[in-house]
């Protein structure tokens, strides 16, 4: 495998920062009442989103989760239409019908966040079948949480993808918790990656706070998929810094875990690598950050200025073919 | 009488039944801390982890294991977390739970309860907002109740737990913080007993759960216009208190049926048929229905509002049948 070059590393850094700062901004906006509904943020988990997506092309597919803003950003989706969707505006990527938990951006192969856990795992073999039948060399990645891994569709999806040698990568974003429930008390055997053996596919566990480790594992899995050798399973172990959802009192865990997460900050980690390789100095870092902040300001301004959807649009988009009669 | 929230009334029912019957246990995701609605809060402290089972995210196994336990002598109460996720255990509900007793020729009882937090509100989006009670009345073998007040919630849940058959309890998530009076003493409310929530003489509004409250608001509005609306809450859809519905219609001769879920193929559609069957000669106007439109629930507040039937819609329907 070729190690990422300087440009790619710098791109990854900008992407990590984009996710981090977007999520922090979303948090403020939510607290300020600008964003309706519920939001699940991925602060602390940026290395998974960015490591996975850096191994993908724009035309590859990604099936995401309820904690999906970072995945969409890392896949190259528009911050404007993402932010507008969180606001419930007509200009949002789903015209306000989806919201945080249901963002989707087909233009970058992002086939949806999902309000139903593990749903993507059974869609993945079908996307893989489509890739095979259309004879493209695309790849599909299904991301799911440690909690989601305990639903049946995980097993059905991995088995079918393995049987079909589908060009799929299953990525478990293991942040130790499923809402209030620790992975340790909900998952027999402990390892998600270890399940790969049962399906005869490669399974690896990586440090999900190390973007290069995630990138390397995913690059290998993606290359294998593109070669037509079938799916792989990657378990990325990471730490969620914030609550399960915004507003979560987090009665189920102590502060040390978040402290541990912060001490292994994935963004700072990559920055340190870049500095060590003299690819980035303080002035560069400031420039990158300022540019990302501008992008986010622009997205917020766009969302703020956009109109709410007309109530009538609630009755559009249900079917491709109209008029429909009830 | 004590004034308590709907969620607390359900919690009380669970405590009372767990104290009374050691076979009763509760199972679901994040129920030890009572997330997200607080209904199961504190149960683990009183009854211990053996009877308050925090399950992995494995809906099929949560619901399926409940049936296994019920067929062999226990009385599980499943917390579905959000009713929407019953789809992840649909075979267990529709084929296994609903049919086992019947297909075994009556050899086993399946005494289990599925608590179904459901309904629209707060921009929860298309996967956390659905009113799915209508799906289950179409499955023979399931009893379905749908309480609108804390008192009904407690009394019906207790009855459901003691029932020898599978009972689904639909709890509207917009009602969990609603307060109402609950008797200090034990109270069991039988399945199949409707309740007149407001007496009236001009029009009968048959409404369930959150729509009972919308109907009561509508009745206030209508009273100012000189229209007297009677609000009847069936409280359970299976079994159904046909006599109570017919009794009200015999008095008012006009009917509005209000529910939150989509219009097509719904509980309200079934109720409309029952009223037609029972009361055709009493009706002075076609039955009017208030329900959600036949679309998934959208996220954005103005879109969600456009899909949320409210008191205005109920009042308008009443005026229509009285024209
Ligand atoms: C099928 C299903 N069951 C339950 C839920 C409710 N729920 C939403 S997120 C969540 C925890 C998910 O944990 P995990 O998969 O580890 O993802 P994380 O939140 O940690 O990113 C639960 C139980 C759901 N959305 N879908
Ligand atoms: Mg998790």
XYZ file of C-alpha atoms and ligand atoms in Angstrom:
676
model
C 0.000 0.000 0.000
C 1.182 3.464 -0.814
C 1.473 5.763 2.187
C -0.481 8.984 1.858
C 1.541 11.820 0.384
C 1.859 15.313 1.825
C -1.116 16.700 -0.070
C -3.353 13.893 1.017
C -2.254 14.243 4.616
C -3.009 17.938 4.559
C -6.373 17.213 2.989
C -7.122 14.744 5.738
C -6.197 17.325 8.311
C -8.526 19.887 6.797
C -11.271 17.251 6.644
C -10.793 16.333 10.303
C -11.006 19.955 11.253
C -14.045 20.440 9.051
C -15.853 17.660 10.880
C -14.725 18.829 14.319
C -15.652 22.466 13.791
C -18.874 21.679 12.002
C -20.002 19.469 14.866
C -19.032 22.033 17.477
C -20.921 24.672 15.551
C -23.936 22.422 15.203
C -23.810 21.910 18.935
C -23.949 25.657 19.599
C -26.689 26.158 17.073
C -28.718 23.349 18.564
C -28.307 24.764 22.059
C -29.393 28.124 20.675
C -32.571 26.616 19.270
C -31.626 27.039 15.617
C -31.728 23.303 14.868
C -34.905 21.336 15.603
C -35.244 17.668 16.499
C -32.442 15.558 17.914
C -28.799 15.532 16.921
C -26.062 12.973 17.532
C -22.579 14.454 17.208
C -19.292 12.774 16.389
C -16.789 15.010 18.158
C -13.792 12.839 19.055
C -14.608 10.305 16.339
C -13.377 12.332 13.349
C -10.566 9.945 12.498
C -13.046 7.217 11.605
C -15.070 9.340 9.196
C -11.982 10.842 7.592
C -9.885 7.674 7.562
C -12.677 5.732 5.861
C -13.559 8.389 3.327
C -9.944 9.172 2.444
C -9.744 5.576 1.236
C -12.740 6.109 -1.044
C -13.380 7.845 -4.328
C -16.133 10.346 -4.788
C -18.158 7.807 -6.784
C -17.931 5.144 -4.084
C -20.918 4.645 -1.837
C -21.337 5.170 1.861
C -24.179 3.913 4.040
C -24.095 5.885 7.254
C -25.637 6.010 10.706
C -27.661 8.299 12.949
C -24.304 9.894 13.860
C -23.589 10.744 10.275
C -22.668 14.432 9.824
C -18.947 13.629 9.880
C -19.333 10.827 7.358
C -21.102 13.126 4.934
C -18.574 15.915 5.365
C -15.649 13.536 4.928
C -17.291 12.053 1.831
C -17.179 15.532 0.324
C -20.799 16.556 0.736
C -21.767 20.212 0.658
C -21.675 21.892 4.044
C -24.335 24.294 2.882
C -26.951 21.720 2.051
C -26.026 19.703 5.129
C -26.397 22.643 7.487
C -29.586 23.752 5.766
C -30.984 20.253 6.255
C -30.187 20.333 9.966
C -32.104 23.608 10.073
C -35.056 22.021 8.282
C -34.782 24.471 5.409
C -36.071 24.050 1.882
C -32.502 24.211 0.556
C -31.353 21.276 2.684
C -30.056 18.161 0.995
C -33.387 16.443 1.727
C -35.514 19.584 1.300
C -36.145 19.545 5.038
C -37.760 16.133 5.046
C -34.875 14.281 6.638
C -33.084 16.254 9.318
C -29.908 15.266 11.124
C -30.779 11.592 11.426
C -31.761 11.207 7.782
C -29.330 13.342 5.818
C -28.526 12.010 2.375
C -26.440 13.294 -0.515
C -26.514 10.993 -3.509
C -24.226 13.350 -5.439
C -21.286 12.085 -3.372
C -22.555 8.526 -3.003
C -23.788 9.131 0.526
C -26.836 6.887 0.661
C -28.190 8.209 3.877
C -27.755 8.497 7.559
C -30.301 6.243 9.189
C -32.696 6.432 12.088
C -32.884 2.662 12.211
C -29.681 1.082 13.452
C -27.889 -1.448 11.239
C -30.164 -0.776 8.278
C -27.160 -0.087 6.059
C -25.613 -3.502 6.637
C -28.259 -5.251 4.575
C -28.348 -2.577 1.903
C -24.614 -2.984 1.344
C -24.713 -6.356 -0.435
C -27.340 -4.959 -2.797
C -25.260 -1.913 -3.599
C -22.402 -4.334 -4.160
C -24.536 -6.445 -6.485
C -25.437 -3.341 -8.435
C -21.765 -2.445 -8.772
C -21.030 -5.959 -9.998
C -23.883 -6.008 -12.498
C -23.086 -2.561 -13.810
C -19.446 -3.654 -14.046
C -18.015 -0.547 -12.443
C -15.176 -0.742 -9.962
C -16.934 1.189 -7.233
C -17.001 0.115 -3.608
C -19.649 0.435 -0.899
C -18.920 1.053 2.751
C -21.490 0.411 5.469
C -20.760 2.106 8.768
C -22.489 0.982 11.953
C -21.946 1.378 15.675
C -20.878 -1.129 18.292
C -24.462 -1.234 19.516
C -25.863 -1.697 16.032
C -23.542 -4.665 15.554
C -25.831 -6.667 17.816
C -28.740 -6.601 15.417
C -29.404 -9.436 13.031
C -28.967 -7.395 9.841
C -25.260 -7.150 10.630
C -24.936 -10.899 10.278
C -27.265 -11.215 7.320
C -25.558 -8.389 5.467
C -22.011 -9.595 6.055
C -22.904 -13.159 5.145
C -24.623 -12.176 1.921
C -21.852 -9.792 0.926
C -19.289 -12.532 1.593
C -21.297 -15.093 -0.397
C -21.581 -12.696 -3.312
C -17.998 -11.457 -2.944
C -19.570 -8.034 -2.976
C -17.247 -5.016 -3.188
C -18.186 -3.961 0.317
C -16.419 -2.839 3.458
C -18.181 -3.045 6.805
C -16.864 -0.479 9.249
C -17.819 -0.710 12.898
C -17.413 2.637 14.579
C -16.933 1.345 18.094
C -17.193 4.201 20.572
C -17.766 1.865 23.534
C -21.361 2.914 24.098
C -24.768 2.392 22.655
C -26.663 5.221 24.299
C -26.478 4.264 28.012
C -25.314 0.703 27.404
C -21.633 -0.221 27.470
C -20.327 -2.442 24.731
C -18.718 -4.636 27.361
C -22.092 -5.657 28.809
C -23.971 -5.997 25.549
C -21.636 -7.863 23.256
C -20.610 -11.463 23.811
C -17.079 -12.220 22.805
C -16.081 -8.567 22.917
C -14.673 -8.231 19.437
C -16.724 -7.229 16.415
C -13.816 -7.705 14.011
C -13.421 -11.247 15.308
C -16.788 -12.152 13.819
C -15.279 -11.839 10.361
C -13.663 -15.246 10.800
C -17.078 -16.861 10.889
C -17.805 -15.488 7.432
C -14.368 -16.220 6.044
C -13.473 -12.599 5.403
C -10.674 -10.412 6.778
C -11.423 -8.615 10.022
C -9.154 -6.078 11.669
C -9.310 -3.863 14.707
C -7.678 -0.465 14.477
C -7.151 2.547 16.684
C -10.043 4.692 15.595
C -8.401 7.798 16.996
C -5.512 7.394 14.588
C -6.645 8.537 11.185
C -3.683 6.930 9.465
C -4.433 3.554 11.021
C -8.063 3.775 9.892
C -6.964 4.950 6.471
C -4.508 2.113 6.055
C -6.950 -0.592 7.095
C -9.672 0.826 4.879
C -7.361 1.303 1.934
C -6.493 -2.376 2.067
C -10.112 -3.401 2.455
C -11.196 -1.122 -0.384
C -8.419 -2.379 -2.667
C -9.453 -5.958 -1.974
C -13.062 -5.080 -2.725
C -12.121 -3.361 -5.974
C -10.120 -6.381 -7.034
C -13.306 -8.419 -6.736
C -12.095 -10.399 -3.733
C -15.057 -9.558 -1.542
C -15.849 -7.750 1.657
C -13.849 -7.016 4.797
C -14.724 -5.929 8.284
C -12.908 -3.090 10.025
C -13.521 -2.267 13.660
C -12.316 1.199 14.591
C -12.161 1.812 18.319
C -12.777 5.373 19.310
C -14.274 7.549 22.022
C -17.277 9.829 21.838
C -16.598 13.065 23.683
C -20.147 14.358 23.928
C -23.424 12.803 24.967
C -25.192 10.167 22.927
C -27.462 12.965 21.752
C -27.255 16.652 22.544
C -28.867 17.049 25.947
C -27.805 13.616 27.203
C -26.986 13.942 30.937
C -24.560 10.994 30.585
C -25.383 9.495 33.970
C -23.911 6.211 32.794
C -20.267 7.187 32.512
C -17.612 9.019 34.433
C -15.573 11.964 33.289
C -12.363 9.966 32.900
C -13.483 8.410 29.673
C -13.969 11.760 28.020
C -10.661 12.888 29.518
C -9.073 9.825 27.954
C -10.670 10.715 24.647
C -9.408 14.264 24.831
C -5.918 13.124 25.717
C -5.972 11.081 22.518
C -7.523 13.816 20.409
C -7.518 12.510 16.825
C -7.259 15.980 15.305
C -4.311 16.967 17.493
C -2.725 13.609 16.759
C -2.709 14.198 13.018
C -1.535 17.729 13.488
C 1.391 16.454 15.519
C 2.324 14.028 12.753
C 2.171 16.811 10.204
C 4.311 19.035 12.364
C 6.840 16.286 12.942
C 7.107 15.801 9.208
C 7.361 19.579 8.849
C 4.340 19.580 6.588
C 2.526 22.064 8.771
C 3.659 24.912 11.003
C 1.654 27.123 13.301
C 0.939 29.662 10.579
C -0.239 26.955 8.172
C -2.433 25.459 10.846
C -4.013 28.825 11.457
C -4.632 29.290 7.758
C -6.261 25.886 7.439
C -8.429 26.509 10.433
C -9.452 29.964 9.240
C -10.413 28.541 5.852
C -12.498 25.809 7.439
C -14.177 28.301 9.738
C -15.048 30.398 6.691
C -16.650 27.395 5.034
C -18.705 26.717 8.120
C -19.691 30.371 8.532
C -20.780 30.323 4.935
C -22.851 27.182 5.514
C -24.500 28.705 8.562
C -25.227 31.958 6.741
C -26.725 29.950 3.886
C -28.905 27.933 6.240
C -30.018 31.028 8.136
C -30.930 32.883 4.954
C -32.739 29.954 3.356
C -36.524 29.745 3.480
C -38.420 27.116 5.406
C -40.144 24.670 3.099
C -43.648 25.407 1.976
C -46.077 23.173 3.868
C -47.304 21.798 0.551
C -43.949 20.186 -0.071
C -44.796 17.708 2.693
C -46.885 16.002 0.023
C -44.180 15.912 -2.626
C -41.415 13.368 -3.197
C -43.381 10.335 -2.023
C -43.593 8.737 -5.451
C -41.735 9.351 -8.667
C -44.945 9.271 -10.623
C -47.793 11.683 -9.955
C -50.637 12.374 -9.719
C -51.382 9.881 -6.995
C -54.764 9.190 -5.569
C -55.291 7.952 -2.072
C -56.085 10.832 44.118
C -52.535 11.796 43.301
C -51.625 13.994 40.367
C -48.927 12.323 38.323
C -47.429 12.312 34.857
C -48.407 9.683 32.326
C -44.859 8.240 32.429
C -44.993 8.028 36.226
C -48.381 6.323 36.092
C -46.932 3.656 33.831
C -43.962 3.332 36.161
C -46.372 2.850 39.047
C -48.224 0.128 37.181
C -44.969 -1.691 36.488
C -43.904 -1.461 40.135
C -47.246 -2.644 41.416
C -47.328 -5.621 39.113
C -43.684 -6.533 39.682
C -44.252 -6.454 43.443
C -47.322 -8.566 43.121
C -46.054 -11.178 40.701
C -42.455 -12.401 40.642
C -42.961 -13.760 37.133
C -43.149 -10.253 35.731
C -39.929 -8.829 34.304
C -39.159 -5.928 32.019
C -36.754 -5.933 29.100
C -35.613 -3.378 26.546
C -32.832 -1.069 25.452
C -31.518 1.399 28.037
C -34.347 0.652 30.446
C -32.224 0.617 33.605
C -31.812 4.371 33.355
C -35.268 4.656 31.829
C -34.060 6.246 28.607
C -35.587 7.973 26.711
C -38.966 8.573 28.387
C -38.407 7.705 32.042
C -41.070 5.015 32.278
C -38.760 2.331 33.672
C -36.666 4.660 35.816
C -35.841 3.292 39.247
C -37.148 -0.209 38.604
C -33.659 -1.705 38.585
C -33.011 -0.280 42.068
C -36.115 -1.939 43.431
C -36.195 -5.206 41.504
C -32.585 -5.792 40.562
C -30.947 -6.572 37.254
C -32.527 -10.056 37.077
C -35.933 -8.520 36.489
C -34.950 -5.300 34.761
C -33.005 -6.483 31.763
C -31.020 -3.995 29.738
C -30.821 -5.731 26.401
C -28.404 -5.348 23.516
C -29.810 -3.625 20.444
C -31.400 -6.813 19.205
C -35.102 -6.197 18.717
C -35.862 -9.592 17.211
C -34.242 -11.336 20.162
C -35.797 -9.006 22.723
C -39.296 -9.656 21.432
C -38.704 -13.289 20.498
C -37.186 -14.130 23.868
C -40.206 -12.576 25.529
C -42.415 -15.046 23.723
C -40.171 -17.936 24.705
C -40.356 -16.849 28.305
C -44.093 -16.221 28.193
C -44.853 -19.651 26.766
C -42.933 -21.235 29.615
C -44.337 -19.418 32.584
C -43.000 -15.870 32.806
C -44.727 -12.547 32.169
C -42.432 -10.294 30.176
C -43.061 -6.626 29.588
C -41.084 -5.428 26.592
C -40.136 -1.788 26.189
C -39.990 -1.231 22.424
C -37.942 1.998 22.930
C -39.725 3.544 19.972
C -42.700 1.759 18.455
C -41.109 2.374 15.066
C -38.496 -0.297 15.814
C -41.090 -3.017 16.121
C -40.427 -3.390 12.419
C -37.144 -5.013 13.448
C -39.115 -7.699 15.298
C -42.091 -7.944 13.012
C -41.949 -11.690 12.462
C -41.781 -12.242 16.187
C -44.860 -10.083 16.717
C -46.942 -10.982 13.698
C -46.164 -14.650 13.215
C -44.857 -15.934 16.507
C -46.545 -13.967 19.292
C -49.879 -13.462 17.583
C -50.291 -17.006 16.335
C -48.642 -19.417 18.729
C -51.592 -20.017 21.007
C -53.966 -20.459 18.100
C -51.768 -22.664 15.971
C -50.939 -24.850 18.955
C -54.656 -25.422 19.369
C -54.748 -23.502 22.613
C -52.062 -25.504 24.391
C -50.048 -22.526 25.595
C -50.763 -19.045 26.855
C -48.622 -16.139 25.692
C -48.978 -13.573 28.464
C -46.696 -10.769 27.407
C -46.914 -7.024 26.996
C -45.306 -4.869 24.339
C -45.062 -1.252 25.435
C -45.030 0.904 22.336
C -43.836 4.532 22.720
C -45.142 6.070 19.530
C -46.329 9.131 17.750
C -45.482 12.397 16.134
C -43.734 15.404 17.622
C -40.635 17.544 18.078
C -39.214 16.903 14.623
C -38.058 13.404 15.423
C -38.213 12.554 11.714
C -39.513 9.677 9.665
C -38.026 6.825 11.702
C -39.157 7.964 15.148
C -42.605 9.454 14.658
C -44.975 6.829 13.422
C -48.402 5.909 14.698
C -48.440 2.215 13.956
C -51.327 0.931 16.049
C -53.300 0.354 12.868
C -50.824 -2.270 11.671
C -51.529 -4.454 14.657
C -55.287 -4.417 14.724
C -54.949 -6.130 11.363
C -53.127 -9.049 12.998
C -55.503 -11.492 14.653
C -54.144 -12.645 17.997
C -53.020 -9.334 19.427
C -54.872 -7.197 21.917
C -54.246 -3.483 21.457
C -54.796 -0.703 23.953
C -54.052 2.964 23.648
C -54.455 5.015 26.835
C -54.850 8.793 26.712
C -54.518 9.725 30.393
C -52.258 8.778 33.305
C -55.121 6.996 35.013
C -55.979 4.957 31.952
C -52.314 4.240 31.325
C -51.819 2.773 34.750
C -55.071 0.846 34.828
C -54.706 -0.576 31.337
C -51.056 -1.529 31.695
C -51.837 -3.423 34.887
C -54.639 -5.276 33.169
C -52.410 -5.967 30.195
C -49.754 -7.516 32.423
C -52.321 -9.813 34.063
C -53.929 -10.759 30.776
C -53.193 -14.307 29.599
C -52.691 -13.072 26.023
C -50.280 -10.758 24.218
C -51.243 -7.125 24.686
C -49.720 -4.104 22.995
C -49.912 -0.830 24.882
C -49.513 2.215 22.652
C -48.143 5.126 24.663
C -48.053 8.418 22.803
C -44.678 9.989 23.460
C -46.248 13.440 23.432
C -48.307 12.418 26.479
C -45.528 11.174 28.767
C -45.324 14.517 30.537
C -49.098 15.056 30.626
C -50.463 15.075 34.155
C -53.669 13.697 35.534
C -55.200 12.151 38.602
C -54.522 8.558 39.507
C -56.308 6.861 42.401
C -54.174 5.935 45.406
C -55.730 2.509 45.573
C -55.161 -0.175 43.014
C -57.220 0.180 39.854
C -57.546 -2.193 36.938
C -59.253 -0.954 33.817
C -60.656 -3.779 31.737
C -59.710 -4.053 28.083
C -62.692 -3.303 25.888
C -64.134 -0.562 28.060
C -64.452 2.809 26.398
C -64.611 6.003 28.417
C -66.637 9.125 27.763
C -64.103 11.903 28.328
C -66.640 14.647 27.847
C -70.382 14.316 27.571
C -72.247 16.051 24.761
C -75.321 15.761 22.619
C -74.686 17.020 19.082
C -71.760 15.016 17.767
C -69.673 12.072 18.933
C -65.919 12.373 18.527
C -64.242 8.988 18.804
C -60.572 9.673 19.442
C -57.463 7.889 20.657
C -54.392 8.929 22.667
C -53.157 12.433 21.792
C -56.219 13.008 19.640
C -58.426 12.636 22.727
C -56.807 15.815 24.002
C -57.182 17.488 20.624
C -60.847 16.454 20.664
C -61.343 17.897 24.149
C -59.842 21.186 22.981
C -62.070 21.088 19.927
C -65.091 20.463 22.149
C -64.211 23.646 24.066
C -64.011 25.636 20.842
C -67.297 24.175 19.629
C -69.049 24.844 22.924
C -68.490 28.542 22.322
C -70.313 28.111 19.025
C -73.196 26.360 20.733
C -72.176 22.879 19.564
C -72.107 20.141 22.168
C -69.511 17.468 21.368
C -69.168 14.183 23.179
C -65.645 12.758 23.289
C -65.415 8.990 23.512
C -62.095 7.250 24.025
C -62.240 3.546 23.138
C -59.078 2.993 25.245
C -58.569 -0.373 23.616
C -58.979 -1.119 19.922
C -58.900 -4.891 20.404
C -61.144 -5.765 22.147
C -63.438 -2.888 21.237
C -66.311 -1.539 23.287
C -68.857 -1.433 20.500
C -71.760 -0.819 22.892
C -70.248 2.367 24.255
C -69.629 3.744 20.774
C -73.125 2.799 19.641
C -74.645 4.267 22.794
C -73.055 7.624 22.140
C -74.033 7.659 18.476
C -77.631 6.773 19.340
C -77.669 10.036 21.284
C -75.824 12.349 18.870
C -76.451 10.801 15.422
C -73.222 12.290 14.086
C -69.707 10.951 14.254
C -66.165 12.194 13.822
C -63.299 9.744 14.212
C -59.907 11.237 15.072
C -56.523 9.560 15.056
C -52.980 10.637 14.362
C -51.655 8.029 11.944
C -52.173 7.977 8.193
C -55.721 7.954 6.888
C -55.496 4.840 4.746
C -56.160 1.396 6.177
C -56.026 2.630 9.730
C -57.609 2.055 13.127
C -59.949 4.951 12.377
C -61.016 3.277 9.159
C -61.888 0.174 11.173
C -63.798 2.234 13.745
C -65.731 3.902 10.942
C -66.779 0.501 9.691
C -67.822 -0.594 13.171
C -69.934 2.520 13.612
C -71.517 1.962 10.226
C -72.291 -1.615 11.096
C -73.654 -0.879 14.554
C -75.349 2.472 13.991
C -76.286 2.884 10.336
C -79.895 3.718 11.121
C -78.893 6.242 13.758
C -76.577 8.258 11.532
C -77.839 11.602 10.238
C -74.670 12.390 8.304
C -71.754 10.529 6.788
C -68.981 9.782 9.261
C -66.094 12.264 9.086
C -62.523 11.266 9.737
C -59.519 13.210 10.972
C -56.169 11.504 10.444
C -52.665 12.139 9.218
C -51.996 12.374 5.500
C -50.642 9.324 3.701
C -47.007 10.405 3.799
C -44.106 9.583 6.116
C -43.597 12.131 8.874
C -41.230 14.834 7.616
C -38.606 16.502 9.801
C -38.870 20.242 9.246
C -41.295 21.917 11.679
C -43.671 23.430 9.100
C -43.815 20.118 7.249
C -44.335 18.145 10.427
C -47.093 20.554 11.441
C -48.758 20.052 8.075
C -48.898 16.321 8.843
C -50.126 16.635 12.427
C -53.876 16.468 12.898
C -54.946 18.931 15.585
C -57.936 20.346 17.446
C -58.754 22.715 14.586
C -59.085 19.751 12.253
C -61.373 17.987 14.718
C -63.514 21.080 15.188
C -63.776 21.572 11.434
C -64.870 17.961 10.969
C -67.545 18.390 13.651
C -68.889 21.489 11.949
C -68.937 19.587 8.680
C -71.039 16.693 9.962
C -73.433 19.154 11.588
C -74.078 21.129 8.400
C -33.248 -0.571 15.336
C -33.037 0.512 16.314
N -33.092 0.234 17.633
C -32.915 1.213 18.543
C -32.672 2.494 18.164
C -32.501 3.597 19.196
N -31.096 4.017 19.266
C -30.634 5.043 18.526
S -28.988 5.234 18.655
C -28.862 3.958 19.756
C -27.517 3.548 20.252
C -26.639 3.168 19.105
O -25.378 2.757 19.511
P -24.254 2.477 18.459
O -24.747 1.600 17.377
O -23.071 2.008 19.210
O -23.969 3.891 17.789
P -23.484 5.233 18.522
O -24.699 5.940 18.983
O -22.596 4.867 19.633
O -22.792 5.999 17.449
C -30.123 3.410 20.013
C -30.389 2.297 20.918
C -32.641 2.753 16.776
N -32.423 3.993 16.310
N -32.808 1.757 15.888
Mg -21.538 3.140 19.970
